[in-house]
CSV table of C-alpha atoms in Angstrom, one decimal:
chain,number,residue,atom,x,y,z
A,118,UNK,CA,-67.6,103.9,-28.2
A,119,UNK,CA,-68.5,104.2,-24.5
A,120,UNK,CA,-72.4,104.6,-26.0
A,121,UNK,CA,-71.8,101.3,-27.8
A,122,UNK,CA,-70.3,99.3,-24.4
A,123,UNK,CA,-73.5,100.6,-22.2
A,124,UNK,CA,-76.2,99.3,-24.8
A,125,UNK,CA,-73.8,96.1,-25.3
A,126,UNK,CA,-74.0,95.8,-21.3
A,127,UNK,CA,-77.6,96.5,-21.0
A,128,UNK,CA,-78.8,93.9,-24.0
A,129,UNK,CA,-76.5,91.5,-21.8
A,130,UNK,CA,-78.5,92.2,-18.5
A,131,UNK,CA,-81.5,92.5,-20.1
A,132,UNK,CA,-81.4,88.4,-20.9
A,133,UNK,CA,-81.3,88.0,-17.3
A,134,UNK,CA,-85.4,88.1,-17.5
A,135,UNK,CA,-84.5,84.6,-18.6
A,136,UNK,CA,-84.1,83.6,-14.9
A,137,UNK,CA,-87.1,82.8,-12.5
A,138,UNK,CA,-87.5,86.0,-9.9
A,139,UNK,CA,-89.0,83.5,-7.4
A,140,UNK,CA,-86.5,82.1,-4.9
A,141,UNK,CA,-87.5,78.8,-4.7
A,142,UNK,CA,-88.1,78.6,-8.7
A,143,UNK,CA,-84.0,80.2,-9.0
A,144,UNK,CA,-82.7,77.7,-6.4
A,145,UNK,CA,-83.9,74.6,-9.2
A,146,UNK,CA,-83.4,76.7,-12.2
A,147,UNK,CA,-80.3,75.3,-15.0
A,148,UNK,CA,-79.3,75.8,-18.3
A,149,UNK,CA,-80.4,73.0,-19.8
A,150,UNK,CA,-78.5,73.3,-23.0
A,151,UNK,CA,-74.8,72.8,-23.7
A,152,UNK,CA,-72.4,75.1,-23.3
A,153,UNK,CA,-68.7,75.3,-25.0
A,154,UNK,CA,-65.8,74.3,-22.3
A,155,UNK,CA,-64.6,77.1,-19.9
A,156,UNK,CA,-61.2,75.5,-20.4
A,157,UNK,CA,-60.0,76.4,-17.0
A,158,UNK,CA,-58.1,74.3,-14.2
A,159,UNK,CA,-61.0,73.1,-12.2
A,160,UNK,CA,-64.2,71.4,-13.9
A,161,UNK,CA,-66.9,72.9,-15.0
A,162,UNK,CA,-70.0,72.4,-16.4
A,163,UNK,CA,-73.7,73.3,-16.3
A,164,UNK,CA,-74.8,73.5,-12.8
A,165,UNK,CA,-71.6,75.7,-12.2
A,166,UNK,CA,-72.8,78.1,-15.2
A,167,UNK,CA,-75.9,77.7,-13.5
A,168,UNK,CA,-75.1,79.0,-10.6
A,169,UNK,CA,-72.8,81.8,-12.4
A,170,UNK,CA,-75.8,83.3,-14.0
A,171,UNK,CA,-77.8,83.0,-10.6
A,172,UNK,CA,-75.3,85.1,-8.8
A,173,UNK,CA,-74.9,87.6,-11.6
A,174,UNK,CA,-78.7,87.8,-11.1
A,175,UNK,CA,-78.8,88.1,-7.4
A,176,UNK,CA,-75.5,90.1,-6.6
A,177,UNK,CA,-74.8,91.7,-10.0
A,178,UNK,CA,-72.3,91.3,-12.9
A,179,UNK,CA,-69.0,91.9,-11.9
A,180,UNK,CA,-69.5,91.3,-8.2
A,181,UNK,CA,-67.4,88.3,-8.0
A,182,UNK,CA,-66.4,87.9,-4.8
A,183,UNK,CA,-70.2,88.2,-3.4
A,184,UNK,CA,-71.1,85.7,-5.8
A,185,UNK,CA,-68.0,83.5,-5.1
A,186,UNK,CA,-68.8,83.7,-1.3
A,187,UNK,CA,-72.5,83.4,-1.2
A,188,UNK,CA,-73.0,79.8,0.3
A,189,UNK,CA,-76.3,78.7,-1.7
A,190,UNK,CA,-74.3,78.9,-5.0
A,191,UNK,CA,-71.5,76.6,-3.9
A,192,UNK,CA,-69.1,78.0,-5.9
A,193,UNK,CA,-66.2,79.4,-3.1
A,194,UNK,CA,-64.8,75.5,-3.0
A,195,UNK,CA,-64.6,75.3,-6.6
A,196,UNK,CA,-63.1,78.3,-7.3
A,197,UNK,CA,-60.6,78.3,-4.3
A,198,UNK,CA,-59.7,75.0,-6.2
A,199,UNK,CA,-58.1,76.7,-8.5
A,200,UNK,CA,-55.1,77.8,-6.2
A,201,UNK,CA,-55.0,81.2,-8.5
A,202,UNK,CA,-54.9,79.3,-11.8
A,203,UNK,CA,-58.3,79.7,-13.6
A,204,UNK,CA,-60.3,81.3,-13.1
A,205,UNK,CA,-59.9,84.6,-11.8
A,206,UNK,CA,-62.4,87.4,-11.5
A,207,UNK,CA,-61.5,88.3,-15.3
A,208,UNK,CA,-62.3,84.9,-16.7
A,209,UNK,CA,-65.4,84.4,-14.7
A,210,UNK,CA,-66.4,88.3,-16.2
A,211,UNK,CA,-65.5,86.6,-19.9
A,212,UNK,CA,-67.8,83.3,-19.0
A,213,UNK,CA,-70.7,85.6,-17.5
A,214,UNK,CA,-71.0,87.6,-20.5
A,215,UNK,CA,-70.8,84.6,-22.9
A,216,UNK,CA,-73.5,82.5,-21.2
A,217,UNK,CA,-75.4,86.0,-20.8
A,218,UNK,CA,-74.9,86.6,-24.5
A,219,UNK,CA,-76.4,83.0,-25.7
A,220,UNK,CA,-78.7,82.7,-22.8
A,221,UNK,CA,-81.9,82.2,-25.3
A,222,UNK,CA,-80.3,79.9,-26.7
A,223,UNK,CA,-79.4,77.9,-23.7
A,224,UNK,CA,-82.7,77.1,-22.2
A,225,UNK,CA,-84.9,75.2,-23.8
A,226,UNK,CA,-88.4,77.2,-22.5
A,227,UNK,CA,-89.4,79.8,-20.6
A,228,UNK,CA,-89.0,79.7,-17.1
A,229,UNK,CA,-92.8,80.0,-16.3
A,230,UNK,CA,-92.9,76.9,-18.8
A,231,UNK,CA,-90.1,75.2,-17.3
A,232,UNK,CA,-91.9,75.6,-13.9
A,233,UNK,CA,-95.1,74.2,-14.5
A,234,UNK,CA,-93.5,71.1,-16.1
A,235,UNK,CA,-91.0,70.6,-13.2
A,236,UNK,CA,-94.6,70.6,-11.2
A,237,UNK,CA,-96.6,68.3,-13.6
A,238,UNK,CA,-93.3,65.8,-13.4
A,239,UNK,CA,-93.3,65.9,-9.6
A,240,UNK,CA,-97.1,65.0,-9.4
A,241,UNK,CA,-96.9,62.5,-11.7
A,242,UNK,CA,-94.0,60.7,-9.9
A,243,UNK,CA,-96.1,61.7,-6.9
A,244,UNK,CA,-99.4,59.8,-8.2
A,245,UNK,CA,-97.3,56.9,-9.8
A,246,UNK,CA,-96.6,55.7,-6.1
A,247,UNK,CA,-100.4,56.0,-4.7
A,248,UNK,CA,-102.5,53.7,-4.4
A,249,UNK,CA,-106.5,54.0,-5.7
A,250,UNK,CA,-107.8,53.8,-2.0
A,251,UNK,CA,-110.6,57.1,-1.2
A,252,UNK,CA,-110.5,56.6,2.7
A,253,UNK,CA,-110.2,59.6,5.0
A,254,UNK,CA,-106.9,58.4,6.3
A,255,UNK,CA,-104.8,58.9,2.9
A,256,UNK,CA,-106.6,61.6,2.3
A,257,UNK,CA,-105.3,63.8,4.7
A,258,UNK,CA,-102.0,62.0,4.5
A,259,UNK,CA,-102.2,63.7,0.8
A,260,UNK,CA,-102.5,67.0,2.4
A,261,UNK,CA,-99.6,66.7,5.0
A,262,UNK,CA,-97.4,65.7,1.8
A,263,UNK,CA,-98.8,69.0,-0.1
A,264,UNK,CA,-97.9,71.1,2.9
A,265,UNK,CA,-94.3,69.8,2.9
A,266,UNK,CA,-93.9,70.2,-1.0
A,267,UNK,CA,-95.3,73.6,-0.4
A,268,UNK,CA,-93.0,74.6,2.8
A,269,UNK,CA,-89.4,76.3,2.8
A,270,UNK,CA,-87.9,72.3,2.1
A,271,UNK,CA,-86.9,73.1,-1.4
A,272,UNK,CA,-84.9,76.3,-0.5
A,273,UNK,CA,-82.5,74.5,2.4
A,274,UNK,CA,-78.9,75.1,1.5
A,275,UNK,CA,-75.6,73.2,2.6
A,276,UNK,CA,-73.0,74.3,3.6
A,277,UNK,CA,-69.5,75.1,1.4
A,278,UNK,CA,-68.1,71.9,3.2
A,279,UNK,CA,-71.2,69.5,3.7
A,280,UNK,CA,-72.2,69.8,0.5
A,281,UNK,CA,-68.2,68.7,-0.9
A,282,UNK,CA,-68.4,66.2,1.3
A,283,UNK,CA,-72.0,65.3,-0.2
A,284,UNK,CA,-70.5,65.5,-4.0
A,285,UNK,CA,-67.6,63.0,-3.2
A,286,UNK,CA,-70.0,60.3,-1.4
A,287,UNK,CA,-72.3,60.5,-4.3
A,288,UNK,CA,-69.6,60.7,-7.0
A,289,UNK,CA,-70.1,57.0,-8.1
A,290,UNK,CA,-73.9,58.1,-9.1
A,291,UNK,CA,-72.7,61.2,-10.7
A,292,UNK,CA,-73.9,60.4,-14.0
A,293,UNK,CA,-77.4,59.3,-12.3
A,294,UNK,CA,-78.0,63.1,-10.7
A,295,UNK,CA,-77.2,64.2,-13.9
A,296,UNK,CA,-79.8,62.2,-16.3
A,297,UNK,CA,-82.2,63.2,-13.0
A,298,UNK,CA,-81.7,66.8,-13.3
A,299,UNK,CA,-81.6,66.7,-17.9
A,300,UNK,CA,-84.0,63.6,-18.0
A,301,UNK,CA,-83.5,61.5,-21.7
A,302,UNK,CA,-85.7,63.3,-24.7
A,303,UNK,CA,-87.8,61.4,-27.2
A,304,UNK,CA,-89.5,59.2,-24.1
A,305,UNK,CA,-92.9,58.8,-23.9
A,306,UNK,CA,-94.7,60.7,-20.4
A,307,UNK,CA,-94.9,57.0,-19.2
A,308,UNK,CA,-91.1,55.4,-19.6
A,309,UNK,CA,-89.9,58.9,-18.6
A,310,UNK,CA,-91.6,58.5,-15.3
A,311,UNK,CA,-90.6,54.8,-14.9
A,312,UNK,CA,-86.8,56.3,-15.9
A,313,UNK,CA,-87.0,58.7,-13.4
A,314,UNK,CA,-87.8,56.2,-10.5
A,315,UNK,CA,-84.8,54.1,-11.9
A,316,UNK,CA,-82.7,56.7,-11.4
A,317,UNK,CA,-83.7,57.9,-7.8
A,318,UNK,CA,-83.8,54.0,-6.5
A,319,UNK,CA,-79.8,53.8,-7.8
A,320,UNK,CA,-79.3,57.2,-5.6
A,321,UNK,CA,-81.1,55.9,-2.8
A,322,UNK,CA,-79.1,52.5,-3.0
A,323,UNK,CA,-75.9,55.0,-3.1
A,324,UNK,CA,-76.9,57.3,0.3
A,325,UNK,CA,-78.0,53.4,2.1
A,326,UNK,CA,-74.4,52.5,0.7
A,327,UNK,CA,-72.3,55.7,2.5
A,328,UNK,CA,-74.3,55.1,5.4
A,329,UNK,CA,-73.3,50.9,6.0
A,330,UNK,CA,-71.2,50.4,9.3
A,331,UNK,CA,-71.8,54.0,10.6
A,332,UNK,CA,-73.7,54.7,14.0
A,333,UNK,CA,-77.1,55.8,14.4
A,334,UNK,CA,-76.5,59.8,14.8
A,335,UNK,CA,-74.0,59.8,11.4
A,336,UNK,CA,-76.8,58.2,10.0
A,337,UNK,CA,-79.2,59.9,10.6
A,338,UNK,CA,-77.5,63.2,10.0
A,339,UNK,CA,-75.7,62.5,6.7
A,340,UNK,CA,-78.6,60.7,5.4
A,341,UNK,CA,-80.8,64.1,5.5
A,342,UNK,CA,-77.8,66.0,4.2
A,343,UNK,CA,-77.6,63.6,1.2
A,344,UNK,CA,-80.8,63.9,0.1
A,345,UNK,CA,-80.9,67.8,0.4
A,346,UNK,CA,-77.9,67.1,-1.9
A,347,UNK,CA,-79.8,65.1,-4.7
A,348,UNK,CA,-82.7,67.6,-4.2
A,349,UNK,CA,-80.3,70.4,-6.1
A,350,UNK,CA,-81.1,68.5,-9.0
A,351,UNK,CA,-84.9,68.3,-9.5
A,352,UNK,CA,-87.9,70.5,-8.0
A,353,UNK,CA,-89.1,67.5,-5.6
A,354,UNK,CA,-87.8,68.4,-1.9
A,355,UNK,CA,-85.7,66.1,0.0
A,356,UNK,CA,-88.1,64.5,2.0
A,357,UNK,CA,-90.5,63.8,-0.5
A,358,UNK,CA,-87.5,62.0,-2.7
A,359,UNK,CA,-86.9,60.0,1.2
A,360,UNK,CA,-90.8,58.6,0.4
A,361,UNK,CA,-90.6,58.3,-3.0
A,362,UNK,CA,-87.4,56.1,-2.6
A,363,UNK,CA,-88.7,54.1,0.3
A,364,UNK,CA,-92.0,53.3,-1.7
A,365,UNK,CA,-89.7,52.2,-4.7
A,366,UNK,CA,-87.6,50.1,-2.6
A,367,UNK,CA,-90.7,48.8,-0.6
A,368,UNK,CA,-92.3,48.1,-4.5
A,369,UNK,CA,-89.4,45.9,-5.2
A,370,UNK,CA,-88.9,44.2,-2.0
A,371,UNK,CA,-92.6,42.9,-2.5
A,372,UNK,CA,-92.6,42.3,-6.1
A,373,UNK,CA,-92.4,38.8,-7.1
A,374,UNK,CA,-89.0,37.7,-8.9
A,375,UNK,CA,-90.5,37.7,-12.4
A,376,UNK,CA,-91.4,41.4,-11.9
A,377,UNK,CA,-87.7,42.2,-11.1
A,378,UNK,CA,-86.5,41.0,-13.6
A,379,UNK,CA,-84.8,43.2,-16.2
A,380,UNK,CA,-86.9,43.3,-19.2
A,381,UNK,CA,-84.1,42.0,-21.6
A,382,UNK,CA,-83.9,38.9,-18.9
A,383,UNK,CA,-87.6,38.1,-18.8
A,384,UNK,CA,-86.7,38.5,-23.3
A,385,UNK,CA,-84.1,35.4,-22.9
A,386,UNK,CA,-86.0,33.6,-20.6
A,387,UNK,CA,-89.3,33.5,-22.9
């Protein structure tokens, strides 16, 4: 019996080859496919399992309160939510092993796969902003962008308390971050790229939004820590998203009213 429980344990762990080893690659990396309801007293969904999985990775199954404390996973607020209701170590041991046990089945590719697409979709966006100009100039404004996307940017963590404050501000554009982070299947490369823009101009109009009537230094502060925040939930880095936005908005401030137009409104108007 005992026999049985180790090889049981160690088919368990041995899924967790699933998970990227890099750091910056586990910091982006979800599961990707749905999972059945924890059925606890705080919500729960993905990014949460997410995160389980991660810890279990980085600290070890059953090390629950190292995994519950370790700031990058944001799970201490969550869990402390649940004023000792669920869950408690026992249930988070029962939702480890579960997600553990269907892990295969819960991502979609492998996550060297996974990786290179997350970097194909982040040059594409990239390229879908620039403009066909060879002079000297862009091009080594190309290479300063490179070195940012290839700096320590994606791996900055908030804090347990910034980044609840972060979730409520952007709680109206909840469902946005979400179709950013699991963008819709069945789209061509093209309208998934135009989607994609969609989506990070309604978050940028969301951050602009929490920061209206505040003074320069809020501003400027909660503004960065916002778009560290939407950064969780794709591989671009939050500075690069701060350009991509601004070029959107800038698109669309100098596009003439015709081009924004909604294409069912240019429909009724023909």
């Amino acid at each position: 019996f005992a026999t049985a429980q180790i090889t049981q344990r160690e088919a368990l762990l041995n899924n967790l080859a699933l998970i990227p080893s890099s750091n910056k690659d586990r910091a982006i990396w979800r599961i990707d496919k749905k999972t059945k309801p924890a059925g606890w007293d705080i919500e729960w969904d993905n990014y949460e399992d997410s995160m389980l999985l991660v810890g279990v990775y980085e600290h070890g199954l059953g090390s629950w309160e190292k995994i519950t404390n370790d700031p990058k996973l944001g799970l201490a607020e969550k869990i402390q939510a649940a004023e000792g209701g669920k869950p408690r170590p026992e249930h988070l041991q029962t939702r480890a092993e579960y997600l553990l046990k269907n892990l295969p089945k819960l991502v979609s590719k492998s996550p060297t796969k996974q990786s290179k697409k997350k970097e194909k979709k982040e040059k594409d966006i990239r390229e879908f902003y620039e403009q066909e100009e060879g002079d000297k100039k862009k091009s080594k404004k190309k290479k300063r962008v490179k070195k940012e996307e290839g700096g320590e940017e994606a791996q900055i963590f908030l804090t347990d308390a910034v980044f609840k404050k972060c979730k409520e501000m952007m709680r109206p554009v909840r469902k946005t971050l979400r179709l950013l982070e699991n963008p819709e299947e069945g789209l061509n490369e093209k309208d998934q790229l135009r989607q994609q823009i969609e989506y990070l101009f309604t978050i940028g109009q969301q951050i602009e939004k929490n920061c209206e009537g505040k003074n320069e230094p809020w501003v400027k502060e909660w503004t960065e820590n916002l778009w560290i925040f939407v950064s969780q939930f794709t591989p671009i880095g939050a500075k690069q998203l701060k350009k991509l936005y601004s070029k959107a908005l800038s698109k669309r401030t100098t596009a003439s009213p015709t081009e924004q137009l909604p294409r069912s409104s240019k429909k009724r108007k023909r």
